[in-house]
Amino acid sequence: MANIYKWTINQMNARIEEDGNQNVIYTVHWTYTAQDDKESQYTASQIGTYSLKYDPSTPFVPYANNEGFENVVISWLKAGLPVADMEASLSKQIDLEKHPIDEDLYFTWDNPAPIPPVEEE
Protein backbone atom coordinates (compact mmCIF):
# COMPACT_ATOMS: atom_id res chain seq x y z
CA MET A 1 0.00 0.00 0.00
CA ALA A 2 1.39 3.35 -1.02
CA ASN A 3 0.35 6.53 0.71
CA ILE A 4 0.65 10.19 -0.15
CA TYR A 5 2.05 12.26 2.73
CA LYS A 6 1.54 15.97 3.30
CA TRP A 7 2.84 18.44 5.87
CA THR A 8 0.67 21.32 7.03
CA ILE A 9 2.19 24.10 9.10
CA ASN A 10 -0.69 25.24 11.31
CA GLN A 11 1.12 27.99 13.17
CA MET A 12 4.55 29.14 14.29
CA ASN A 13 5.49 30.92 17.50
CA ALA A 14 8.30 33.44 17.12
CA ARG A 15 10.24 35.96 19.13
CA ILE A 16 9.63 39.43 17.73
CA GLU A 17 13.37 40.13 17.97
CA GLU A 18 16.33 38.11 19.13
CA ASP A 19 20.00 38.94 18.69
CA GLY A 20 19.15 41.52 16.01
CA ASN A 21 16.96 39.13 13.99
CA GLN A 22 13.21 39.50 13.60
CA ASN A 23 10.56 36.76 13.82
CA VAL A 24 12.82 34.10 15.31
CA ILE A 25 10.72 30.94 15.27
CA TYR A 26 10.87 28.77 18.38
CA THR A 27 7.83 26.46 17.98
CA VAL A 28 6.25 24.94 14.87
CA HIS A 29 2.72 23.52 15.14
CA TRP A 30 2.28 20.87 12.43
CA THR A 31 -0.04 18.23 11.02
CA TYR A 32 1.28 15.27 9.03
CA THR A 33 -1.40 13.57 6.93
CA ALA A 34 -1.35 10.31 5.00
CA GLN A 35 -3.85 9.46 2.28
CA ASP A 36 -4.18 6.12 0.53
CA ASP A 37 -3.15 6.77 -3.07
CA LYS A 38 -5.76 4.38 -4.53
CA GLU A 39 -8.68 4.88 -2.13
CA SER A 40 -8.58 8.54 -1.16
CA GLN A 41 -11.35 8.27 1.43
CA TYR A 42 -8.83 6.64 3.78
CA THR A 43 -6.72 9.18 5.64
CA ALA A 44 -4.88 9.46 8.93
CA SER A 45 -3.18 12.40 10.62
CA GLN A 46 -0.78 13.20 13.41
CA ILE A 47 -0.45 16.61 14.99
CA GLY A 48 2.30 17.99 17.12
CA THR A 49 4.71 20.74 17.93
CA TYR A 50 8.40 20.98 17.28
CA SER A 51 10.66 23.22 19.35
CA LEU A 52 13.57 25.11 17.86
CA LYS A 53 16.43 26.81 19.64
CA TYR A 54 18.02 29.87 18.10
CA ASP A 55 21.71 29.26 17.42
CA PRO A 56 23.63 32.41 16.49
CA SER A 57 26.48 30.28 15.07
CA THR A 58 24.29 29.02 12.21
CA PRO A 59 22.95 31.16 9.35
CA PHE A 60 19.61 32.76 10.21
CA VAL A 61 16.79 32.18 7.73
CA PRO A 62 14.39 35.13 7.89
CA TYR A 63 10.67 34.48 8.00
CA ALA A 64 8.80 34.90 4.73
CA ASN A 65 5.12 34.30 4.08
CA ASN A 66 5.68 32.09 1.02
CA GLU A 67 6.02 28.50 -0.12
CA GLY A 68 9.81 28.65 -0.17
CA PHE A 69 10.02 29.44 3.54
CA GLU A 70 7.33 26.86 4.29
CA ASN A 71 9.60 24.30 2.62
CA VAL A 72 12.46 25.44 4.87
CA VAL A 73 10.27 24.86 7.95
CA ILE A 74 9.26 21.43 6.64
CA SER A 75 12.95 20.58 6.15
CA TRP A 76 13.51 21.40 9.84
CA LEU A 77 10.68 19.01 10.77
CA LYS A 78 12.01 16.25 8.53
CA ALA A 79 15.47 16.62 10.08
CA GLY A 80 14.23 16.61 13.66
CA LEU A 81 11.27 14.22 13.76
CA PRO A 82 11.15 10.41 13.31
CA VAL A 83 9.39 10.66 9.94
CA ALA A 84 9.80 6.96 9.03
CA ASP A 85 8.15 5.94 12.32
CA MET A 86 5.38 8.50 11.80
CA GLU A 87 4.69 7.16 8.31
CA ALA A 88 4.58 3.58 9.61
CA SER A 89 2.08 4.63 12.29
CA LEU A 90 -0.09 6.51 9.79
CA SER A 91 -0.04 3.54 7.41
CA LYS A 92 -1.16 1.28 10.23
CA GLN A 93 -4.02 3.66 11.06
CA ILE A 94 -5.16 3.62 7.43
CA ASP A 95 -4.92 -0.17 7.30
CA LEU A 96 -7.08 -0.43 10.45
CA GLU A 97 -9.56 1.99 8.92
CA LYS A 98 -9.79 -0.22 5.83
CA HIS A 99 -9.78 -3.50 7.78
CA PRO A 100 -11.09 -2.83 11.30
CA ILE A 101 -10.39 -5.30 14.06
CA ASP A 102 -12.38 -3.55 16.81
CA GLU A 103 -15.90 -2.23 17.16
CA ASP A 104 -17.86 -0.23 19.72
CA LEU A 105 -20.83 -1.87 21.44
CA TYR A 106 -23.58 -0.10 23.36
CA PHE A 107 -26.47 -1.16 25.57
CA THR A 108 -29.70 -0.01 23.96
CA TRP A 109 -32.17 -2.38 25.61
CA ASP A 110 -33.30 0.23 28.17
CA ASN A 111 -33.34 3.12 25.74
CA PRO A 112 -35.74 2.20 22.94
CA ALA A 113 -35.80 4.22 19.77
CA PRO A 114 -38.17 7.20 19.96
CA ILE A 115 -41.60 6.80 18.42
CA PRO A 116 -41.94 9.09 15.41
CA PRO A 117 -44.63 11.79 15.73
CA VAL A 118 -47.96 11.14 14.09
CA GLU A 119 -48.86 13.66 11.43
CA GLU A 120 -52.34 15.10 11.81
CA GLU A 121 -54.53 15.45 8.78
mmCIF file of N, CA and C in Angstrom:
data_model
loop_
_atom_site.group_PDB
_atom_site.id
_atom_site.type_symbol
_atom_site.label_atom_id
_atom_site.label_comp_id
_atom_site.label_asym_id
_atom_site.label_seq_id
_atom_site.Cartn_x
_atom_site.Cartn_y
_atom_site.Cartn_z
ATOM 1 N N MET A 1 0.847 -1.175 0.000
ATOM 2 C CA MET A 1 0.000 0.000 0.000
ATOM 3 C C MET A 1 0.891 1.236 0.000
ATOM 4 N N ALA A 2 0.655 2.097 -0.955
ATOM 5 C CA ALA A 2 1.394 3.354 -1.018
ATOM 6 C C ALA A 2 0.499 4.482 -0.516
ATOM 7 N N ASN A 3 1.080 5.380 0.200
ATOM 8 C CA ASN A 3 0.349 6.534 0.706
ATOM 9 C C ASN A 3 0.976 7.813 0.187
ATOM 10 N N ILE A 4 0.175 8.844 0.164
ATOM 11 C CA ILE A 4 0.646 10.187 -0.153
ATOM 12 C C ILE A 4 0.714 10.927 1.179
ATOM 13 N N TYR A 5 1.845 11.562 1.460
ATOM 14 C CA TYR A 5 2.045 12.261 2.730
ATOM 15 C C TYR A 5 2.120 13.756 2.487
ATOM 16 N N LYS A 6 1.565 14.518 3.450
ATOM 17 C CA LYS A 6 1.545 15.971 3.301
ATOM 18 C C LYS A 6 1.742 16.631 4.658
ATOM 19 N N TRP A 7 2.637 17.612 4.688
ATOM 20 C CA TRP A 7 2.840 18.441 5.870
ATOM 21 C C TRP A 7 1.930 19.655 5.779
ATOM 22 N N THR A 8 1.371 20.053 6.910
ATOM 23 C CA THR A 8 0.666 21.317 7.031
ATOM 24 C C THR A 8 1.261 22.048 8.228
ATOM 25 N N ILE A 9 1.687 23.272 7.997
ATOM 26 C CA ILE A 9 2.193 24.095 9.096
ATOM 27 C C ILE A 9 1.004 24.922 9.583
ATOM 28 N N ASN A 10 0.508 24.597 10.773
ATOM 29 C CA ASN A 10 -0.693 25.245 11.305
ATOM 30 C C ASN A 10 -0.396 26.621 11.882
ATOM 31 N N GLN A 11 0.771 26.747 12.487
ATOM 32 C CA GLN A 11 1.120 27.990 13.170
ATOM 33 C C GLN A 11 2.579 27.913 13.568
ATOM 34 N N MET A 12 3.198 29.065 13.748
ATOM 35 C CA MET A 12 4.551 29.143 14.289
ATOM 36 C C MET A 12 4.567 30.206 15.375
ATOM 37 N N ASN A 13 5.279 29.921 16.462
ATOM 38 C CA ASN A 13 5.492 30.918 17.503
ATOM 39 C C ASN A 13 6.890 31.483 17.300
ATOM 40 N N ALA A 14 7.006 32.808 17.389
ATOM 41 C CA ALA A 14 8.299 33.445 17.116
ATOM 42 C C ALA A 14 8.560 34.581 18.096
ATOM 43 N N ARG A 15 9.818 34.794 18.379
ATOM 44 C CA ARG A 15 10.242 35.963 19.127
ATOM 45 C C ARG A 15 10.206 37.143 18.148
ATOM 46 N N ILE A 16 9.695 38.257 18.596
ATOM 47 C CA ILE A 16 9.632 39.431 17.725
ATOM 48 C C ILE A 16 11.038 39.842 17.308
ATOM 49 N N GLU A 17 11.966 39.786 18.267
ATOM 50 C CA GLU A 17 13.365 40.129 17.971
ATOM 51 C C GLU A 17 14.268 39.336 18.903
ATOM 52 N N GLU A 18 15.326 38.802 18.336
ATOM 53 C CA GLU A 18 16.334 38.110 19.135
ATOM 54 C C GLU A 18 17.683 38.260 18.449
ATOM 55 N N ASP A 19 18.632 38.781 19.186
ATOM 56 C CA ASP A 19 20.003 38.939 18.690
ATOM 57 C C ASP A 19 20.045 39.696 17.352
ATOM 58 N N GLY A 20 19.180 40.704 17.225
ATOM 59 C CA GLY A 20 19.155 41.522 16.015
ATOM 60 C C GLY A 20 18.356 40.934 14.863
ATOM 61 N N ASN A 21 17.779 39.749 15.034
ATOM 62 C CA ASN A 21 16.961 39.127 13.991
ATOM 63 C C ASN A 21 15.488 39.248 14.369
ATOM 64 N N GLN A 22 14.637 39.385 13.362
ATOM 65 C CA GLN A 22 13.206 39.498 13.598
ATOM 66 C C GLN A 22 12.507 38.172 13.301
ATOM 67 N N ASN A 23 11.400 37.953 14.022
ATOM 68 C CA ASN A 23 10.560 36.762 13.824
ATOM 69 C C ASN A 23 11.365 35.469 13.934
ATOM 70 N N VAL A 24 12.010 35.290 15.066
ATOM 71 C CA VAL A 24 12.822 34.095 15.309
ATOM 72 C C VAL A 24 11.905 32.984 15.820
ATOM 73 N N ILE A 25 11.675 32.013 14.968
ATOM 74 C CA ILE A 25 10.720 30.937 15.266
ATOM 75 C C ILE A 25 11.282 30.007 16.333
ATOM 76 N N TYR A 26 10.445 29.710 17.335
ATOM 77 C CA TYR A 26 10.873 28.774 18.379
ATOM 78 C C TYR A 26 9.936 27.573 18.517
ATOM 79 N N THR A 27 8.724 27.618 17.973
ATOM 80 C CA THR A 27 7.827 26.459 17.979
ATOM 81 C C THR A 27 7.074 26.397 16.652
ATOM 82 N N VAL A 28 7.030 25.191 16.085
ATOM 83 C CA VAL A 28 6.254 24.942 14.872
ATOM 84 C C VAL A 28 5.124 23.982 15.243
ATOM 85 N N HIS A 29 3.895 24.366 14.936
ATOM 86 C CA HIS A 29 2.716 23.515 15.135
ATOM 87 C C HIS A 29 2.403 22.886 13.777
ATOM 88 N N TRP A 30 2.381 21.555 13.727
ATOM 89 C CA TRP A 30 2.279 20.873 12.433
ATOM 90 C C TRP A 30 1.219 19.782 12.452
ATOM 91 N N THR A 31 0.780 19.410 11.244
ATOM 92 C CA THR A 31 -0.044 18.230 11.017
ATOM 93 C C THR A 31 0.615 17.452 9.896
ATOM 94 N N TYR A 32 0.727 16.140 10.075
ATOM 95 C CA TYR A 32 1.277 15.266 9.034
ATOM 96 C C TYR A 32 0.167 14.293 8.651
ATOM 97 N N THR A 33 -0.243 14.333 7.389
ATOM 98 C CA THR A 33 -1.396 13.572 6.930
ATOM 99 C C THR A 33 -0.973 12.546 5.889
ATOM 100 N N ALA A 34 -1.544 11.357 5.994
ATOM 101 C CA ALA A 34 -1.350 10.306 4.998
ATOM 102 C C ALA A 34 -2.689 10.041 4.338
ATOM 103 N N GLN A 35 -2.647 9.806 3.043
ATOM 104 C CA GLN A 35 -3.847 9.463 2.279
ATOM 105 C C GLN A 35 -3.509 8.284 1.389
ATOM 106 N N ASP A 36 -4.376 7.269 1.406
ATOM 107 C CA ASP A 36 -4.182 6.120 0.528
ATOM 108 C C ASP A 36 -4.229 6.599 -0.916
ATOM 109 N N ASP A 37 -3.225 6.238 -1.700
ATOM 110 C CA ASP A 37 -3.146 6.765 -3.068
ATOM 111 C C ASP A 37 -4.174 6.155 -4.013
ATOM 112 N N LYS A 38 -4.763 5.013 -3.658
ATOM 113 C CA LYS A 38 -5.759 4.377 -4.525
ATOM 114 C C LYS A 38 -7.190 4.588 -4.032
ATOM 115 N N GLU A 39 -7.354 4.686 -2.722
ATOM 116 C CA GLU A 39 -8.678 4.876 -2.126
ATOM 117 C C GLU A 39 -8.614 6.114 -1.228
ATOM 118 N N SER A 40 -8.845 7.267 -1.839
ATOM 119 C CA SER A 40 -8.579 8.540 -1.163
ATOM 120 C C SER A 40 -9.468 8.816 0.047
ATOM 121 N N GLN A 41 -10.516 8.036 0.252
ATOM 122 C CA GLN A 41 -11.353 8.273 1.434
ATOM 123 C C GLN A 41 -10.645 7.839 2.718
ATOM 124 N N TYR A 42 -9.558 7.097 2.601
ATOM 125 C CA TYR A 42 -8.831 6.641 3.785
ATOM 126 C C TYR A 42 -7.675 7.585 4.077
ATOM 127 N N THR A 43 -7.762 8.249 5.229
ATOM 128 C CA THR A 43 -6.720 9.184 5.641
ATOM 129 C C THR A 43 -6.428 9.001 7.126
ATOM 130 N N ALA A 44 -5.267 9.448 7.525
ATOM 131 C CA ALA A 44 -4.883 9.462 8.932
ATOM 132 C C ALA A 44 -3.967 10.656 9.139
ATOM 133 N N SER A 45 -3.994 11.219 10.343
ATOM 134 C CA SER A 45 -3.178 12.403 10.622
ATOM 135 C C SER A 45 -2.542 12.309 11.997
ATOM 136 N N GLN A 46 -1.414 12.981 12.116
ATOM 137 C CA GLN A 46 -0.781 13.200 13.409
ATOM 138 C C GLN A 46 -0.565 14.697 13.534
ATOM 139 N N ILE A 47 -0.730 15.205 14.740
ATOM 140 C CA ILE A 47 -0.454 16.611 14.988
ATOM 141 C C ILE A 47 0.587 16.716 16.082
ATOM 142 N N GLY A 48 1.307 17.813 16.089
ATOM 143 C CA GLY A 48 2.297 17.986 17.124
ATOM 144 C C GLY A 48 2.946 19.351 17.057
ATOM 145 N N THR A 49 3.896 19.527 17.933
ATOM 146 C CA THR A 49 4.707 20.737 17.934
ATOM 147 C C THR A 49 6.169 20.330 17.890
ATOM 148 N N TYR A 50 6.965 21.215 17.343
ATOM 149 C CA TYR A 50 8.404 20.978 17.277
ATOM 150 C C TYR A 50 9.092 22.241 17.771
ATOM 151 N N SER A 51 9.952 22.077 18.760
ATOM 152 C CA SER A 51 10.657 23.217 19.347
ATOM 153 C C SER A 51 11.993 23.438 18.666
ATOM 154 N N LEU A 52 12.296 24.703 18.459
ATOM 155 C CA LEU A 52 13.570 25.111 17.859
ATOM 156 C C LEU A 52 14.303 26.010 18.841
ATOM 157 N N LYS A 53 15.618 25.945 18.794
ATOM 158 C CA LYS A 53 16.429 26.814 19.640
ATOM 159 C C LYS A 53 17.291 27.664 18.722
ATOM 160 N N TYR A 54 17.222 28.950 18.909
ATOM 161 C CA TYR A 54 18.022 29.870 18.105
ATOM 162 C C TYR A 54 19.503 29.633 18.380
ATOM 163 N N ASP A 55 20.267 29.480 17.321
ATOM 164 C CA ASP A 55 21.706 29.263 17.420
ATOM 165 C C ASP A 55 22.408 30.327 16.588
ATOM 166 N N PRO A 56 23.001 31.317 17.244
ATOM 167 C CA PRO A 56 23.632 32.406 16.488
ATOM 168 C C PRO A 56 24.833 31.965 15.649
ATOM 169 N N SER A 57 25.334 30.743 15.857
ATOM 170 C CA SER A 57 26.482 30.278 15.073
ATOM 171 C C SER A 57 26.068 29.692 13.716
ATOM 172 N N THR A 58 24.763 29.520 13.493
ATOM 173 C CA THR A 58 24.285 29.018 12.205
ATOM 174 C C THR A 58 23.611 30.159 11.445
ATOM 175 N N PRO A 59 23.582 30.077 10.128
ATOM 176 C CA PRO A 59 22.950 31.157 9.354
ATOM 177 C C PRO A 59 21.458 31.275 9.687
ATOM 178 N N PHE A 60 21.019 32.499 9.894
ATOM 179 C CA PHE A 60 19.613 32.762 10.206
ATOM 180 C C PHE A 60 18.822 32.839 8.907
ATOM 181 N N VAL A 61 17.683 32.137 8.888
ATOM 182 C CA VAL A 61 16.788 32.176 7.726
ATOM 183 C C VAL A 61 15.608 33.067 8.110
ATOM 184 N N PRO A 62 15.475 34.236 7.500
ATOM 185 C CA PRO A 62 14.394 35.134 7.887
ATOM 186 C C PRO A 62 13.031 34.609 7.453
ATOM 187 N N TYR A 63 12.042 34.887 8.299
ATOM 188 C CA TYR A 63 10.670 34.481 8.004
ATOM 189 C C TYR A 63 10.196 35.139 6.717
ATOM 190 N N ALA A 64 9.469 34.369 5.925
ATOM 191 C CA ALA A 64 8.799 34.900 4.735
ATOM 192 C C ALA A 64 7.472 34.165 4.592
ATOM 193 N N ASN A 65 6.450 34.889 4.230
ATOM 194 C CA ASN A 65 5.117 34.302 4.076
ATOM 195 C C ASN A 65 4.987 33.766 2.649
ATOM 196 N N ASN A 66 5.732 32.672 2.364
ATOM 197 C CA ASN A 66 5.684 32.088 1.018
ATOM 198 C C ASN A 66 6.011 30.602 1.073
ATOM 199 N N GLU A 67 5.813 29.942 -0.040
ATOM 200 C CA GLU A 67 6.021 28.496 -0.120
ATOM 201 C C GLU A 67 7.479 28.118 0.097
ATOM 202 N N GLY A 68 8.388 28.945 -0.359
ATOM 203 C CA GLY A 68 9.808 28.654 -0.169
ATOM 204 C C GLY A 68 10.184 28.551 1.299
ATOM 205 N N PHE A 69 9.712 29.507 2.114
ATOM 206 C CA PHE A 69 10.023 29.443 3.542
ATOM 207 C C PHE A 69 9.283 28.295 4.204
ATOM 208 N N GLU A 70 8.048 28.014 3.752
ATOM 209 C CA GLU A 70 7.329 26.858 4.291
ATOM 210 C C GLU A 70 8.142 25.586 4.056
ATOM 211 N N ASN A 71 8.760 25.468 2.898
ATOM 212 C CA ASN A 71 9.603 24.298 2.617
ATOM 213 C C ASN A 71 10.820 24.244 3.534
ATOM 214 N N VAL A 72 11.356 25.409 3.896
ATOM 215 C CA VAL A 72 12.458 25.438 4.869
ATOM 216 C C VAL A 72 11.987 24.886 6.207
ATOM 217 N N VAL A 73 10.815 25.331 6.665
ATOM 218 C CA VAL A 73 10.274 24.858 7.950
ATOM 219 C C VAL A 73 10.035 23.348 7.889
ATOM 220 N N ILE A 74 9.492 22.872 6.786
ATOM 221 C CA ILE A 74 9.261 21.429 6.639
ATOM 222 C C ILE A 74 10.580 20.673 6.671
ATOM 223 N N SER A 75 11.636 21.247 6.096
ATOM 224 C CA SER A 75 12.953 20.582 6.151
ATOM 225 C C SER A 75 13.445 20.480 7.593
ATOM 226 N N TRP A 76 13.151 21.482 8.425
ATOM 227 C CA TRP A 76 13.508 21.396 9.844
ATOM 228 C C TRP A 76 12.757 20.243 10.505
ATOM 229 N N LEU A 77 11.475 20.099 10.184
ATOM 230 C CA LEU A 77 10.679 19.013 10.768
ATOM 231 C C LEU A 77 11.219 17.653 10.330
ATOM 232 N N LYS A 78 11.501 17.524 9.040
ATOM 233 C CA LYS A 78 12.014 16.245 8.533
ATOM 234 C C LYS A 78 13.345 15.884 9.178
ATOM 235 N N ALA A 79 14.163 16.879 9.468
ATOM 236 C CA ALA A 79 15.471 16.622 10.079
ATOM 237 C C ALA A 79 15.352 16.277 11.566
ATOM 238 N N GLY A 80 14.305 16.774 12.216
ATOM 239 C CA GLY A 80 14.228 16.614 13.663
ATOM 240 C C GLY A 80 13.200 15.622 14.173
ATOM 241 N N LEU A 81 12.312 15.152 13.318
ATOM 242 C CA LEU A 81 11.269 14.221 13.760
ATOM 243 C C LEU A 81 11.498 12.833 13.160
ATOM 244 N N PRO A 82 10.997 11.786 13.819
ATOM 245 C CA PRO A 82 11.154 10.412 13.308
ATOM 246 C C PRO A 82 10.138 10.116 12.193
ATOM 247 N N VAL A 83 10.372 10.707 11.027
ATOM 248 C CA VAL A 83 9.390 10.658 9.941
ATOM 249 C C VAL A 83 9.074 9.223 9.514
ATOM 250 N N ALA A 84 10.060 8.355 9.440
ATOM 251 C CA ALA A 84 9.799 6.958 9.030
ATOM 252 C C ALA A 84 8.851 6.279 10.020
ATOM 253 N N ASP A 85 9.049 6.502 11.302
ATOM 254 C CA ASP A 85 8.150 5.936 12.318
ATOM 255 C C ASP A 85 6.752 6.540 12.213
ATOM 256 N N MET A 86 6.675 7.832 11.951
ATOM 257 C CA MET A 86 5.384 8.498 11.800
ATOM 258 C C MET A 86 4.627 7.918 10.607
ATOM 259 N N GLU A 87 5.326 7.716 9.497
ATOM 260 C CA GLU A 87 4.693 7.158 8.309
ATOM 261 C C GLU A 87 4.218 5.728 8.548
ATOM 262 N N ALA A 88 4.991 4.948 9.278
ATOM 263 C CA ALA A 88 4.578 3.583 9.608
ATOM 264 C C ALA A 88 3.304 3.602 10.464
ATOM 265 N N SER A 89 3.251 4.507 11.429
ATOM 266 C CA SER A 89 2.077 4.625 12.290
ATOM 267 C C SER A 89 0.845 5.070 11.496
ATOM 268 N N LEU A 90 1.022 6.041 10.611
ATOM 269 C CA LEU A 90 -0.094 6.514 9.791
ATOM 270 C C LEU A 90 -0.583 5.415 8.849
ATOM 271 N N SER A 91 0.348 4.658 8.286
ATOM 272 C CA SER A 91 -0.037 3.544 7.406
ATOM 273 C C SER A 91 -0.845 2.503 8.168
ATOM 274 N N LYS A 92 -0.431 2.241 9.399
ATOM 275 C CA LYS A 92 -1.164 1.276 10.229
ATOM 276 C C LYS A 92 -2.572 1.784 10.531
ATOM 277 N N GLN A 93 -2.699 3.093 10.803
ATOM 278 C CA GLN A 93 -4.020 3.665 11.065
ATOM 279 C C GLN A 93 -4.928 3.516 9.843
ATOM 280 N N ILE A 94 -4.371 3.763 8.661
ATOM 281 C CA ILE A 94 -5.160 3.622 7.430
ATOM 282 C C ILE A 94 -5.547 2.166 7.219
ATOM 283 N N ASP A 95 -4.617 1.252 7.457
ATOM 284 C CA ASP A 95 -4.921 -0.169 7.300
ATOM 285 C C ASP A 95 -6.044 -0.594 8.250
ATOM 286 N N LEU A 96 -6.017 -0.102 9.487
ATOM 287 C CA LEU A 96 -7.076 -0.426 10.446
ATOM 288 C C LEU A 96 -8.403 0.215 10.051
ATOM 289 N N GLU A 97 -8.340 1.353 9.398
ATOM 290 C CA GLU A 97 -9.563 1.989 8.917
ATOM 291 C C GLU A 97 -10.173 1.152 7.793
ATOM 292 N N LYS A 98 -9.327 0.607 6.940
ATOM 293 C CA LYS A 98 -9.792 -0.217 5.826
ATOM 294 C C LYS A 98 -10.224 -1.612 6.281
ATOM 295 N N HIS A 99 -9.535 -2.145 7.281
ATOM 296 C CA HIS A 99 -9.778 -3.503 7.777
ATOM 297 C C HIS A 99 -9.868 -3.467 9.303
ATOM 298 N N PRO A 100 -10.993 -2.975 9.841
ATOM 299 C CA PRO A 100 -11.092 -2.828 11.297
ATOM 300 C C PRO A 100 -11.029 -4.163 12.028
ATOM 301 N N ILE A 101 -10.451 -4.114 13.219
ATOM 302 C CA ILE A 101 -10.385 -5.301 14.063
ATOM 303 C C ILE A 101 -11.155 -5.092 15.372
ATOM 304 N N ASP A 102 -11.627 -3.882 15.605
ATOM 305 C CA ASP A 102 -12.377 -3.551 16.814
ATOM 306 C C ASP A 102 -13.691 -2.891 16.422
ATOM 307 N N GLU A 103 -14.639 -2.937 17.349
ATOM 308 C CA GLU A 103 -15.900 -2.233 17.164
ATOM 309 C C GLU A 103 -16.373 -1.725 18.510
ATOM 310 N N ASP A 104 -17.275 -0.760 18.496
ATOM 311 C CA ASP A 104 -17.862 -0.227 19.720
ATOM 312 C C ASP A 104 -19.245 -0.848 19.903
ATOM 313 N N LEU A 105 -19.530 -1.271 21.116
ATOM 314 C CA LEU A 105 -20.827 -1.871 21.441
ATOM 315 C C LEU A 105 -21.500 -1.021 22.513
ATOM 316 N N TYR A 106 -22.820 -0.921 22.421
ATOM 317 C CA TYR A 106 -23.581 -0.105 23.364
ATOM 318 C C TYR A 106 -24.805 -0.881 23.835
ATOM 319 N N PHE A 107 -25.215 -0.619 25.077
ATOM 320 C CA PHE A 107 -26.470 -1.161 25.571
ATOM 321 C C PHE A 107 -27.583 -0.240 25.108
ATOM 322 N N THR A 108 -28.546 -0.798 24.411
ATOM 323 C CA THR A 108 -29.695 -0.012 23.959
ATOM 324 C C THR A 108 -31.018 -0.597 24.445
ATOM 325 N N TRP A 109 -30.961 -1.705 25.190
ATOM 326 C CA TRP A 109 -32.168 -2.381 25.612
ATOM 327 C C TRP A 109 -33.054 -1.507 26.494
ATOM 328 N N ASP A 110 -32.473 -0.597 27.276
ATOM 329 C CA ASP A 110 -33.296 0.226 28.167
ATOM 330 C C ASP A 110 -33.539 1.624 27.599
ATOM 331 N N ASN A 111 -33.166 1.824 26.371
ATOM 332 C CA ASN A 111 -33.344 3.121 25.737
ATOM 333 C C ASN A 111 -33.905 2.890 24.329
ATOM 334 N N PRO A 112 -35.176 2.517 24.252
ATOM 335 C CA PRO A 112 -35.739 2.195 22.937
ATOM 336 C C PRO A 112 -35.738 3.424 22.030
ATOM 337 N N ALA A 113 -35.768 3.140 20.762
ATOM 338 C CA ALA A 113 -35.802 4.217 19.772
ATOM 339 C C ALA A 113 -37.064 5.047 19.971
ATOM 340 N N PRO A 114 -36.975 6.347 19.779
ATOM 341 C CA PRO A 114 -38.169 7.196 19.956
ATOM 342 C C PRO A 114 -39.227 6.870 18.905
ATOM 343 N N ILE A 115 -40.472 7.030 19.327
ATOM 344 C CA ILE A 115 -41.600 6.799 18.418
ATOM 345 C C ILE A 115 -41.761 8.062 17.569
ATOM 346 N N PRO A 116 -41.805 7.905 16.260
ATOM 347 C CA PRO A 116 -41.937 9.091 15.414
ATOM 348 C C PRO A 116 -43.289 9.771 15.632
ATOM 349 N N PRO A 117 -43.341 11.090 15.525
ATOM 350 C CA PRO A 117 -44.625 11.792 15.728
ATOM 351 C C PRO A 117 -45.618 11.434 14.635
ATOM 352 N N VAL A 118 -46.878 11.451 15.024
ATOM 353 C CA VAL A 118 -47.957 11.142 14.088
ATOM 354 C C VAL A 118 -48.377 12.464 13.448
ATOM 355 N N GLU A 119 -48.435 12.459 12.139
ATOM 356 C CA GLU A 119 -48.860 13.660 11.429
ATOM 357 C C GLU A 119 -50.382 13.737 11.437
ATOM 358 N N GLU A 120 -50.884 14.908 11.794
ATOM 359 C CA GLU A 120 -52.336 15.104 11.812
ATOM 360 C C GLU A 120 -52.797 15.536 10.435
ATOM 361 N N GLU A 121 -53.990 15.078 10.085
ATOM 362 C CA GLU A 121 -54.533 15.450 8.782
ATOM 363 C C GLU A 121 -55.416 16.657 8.887
#
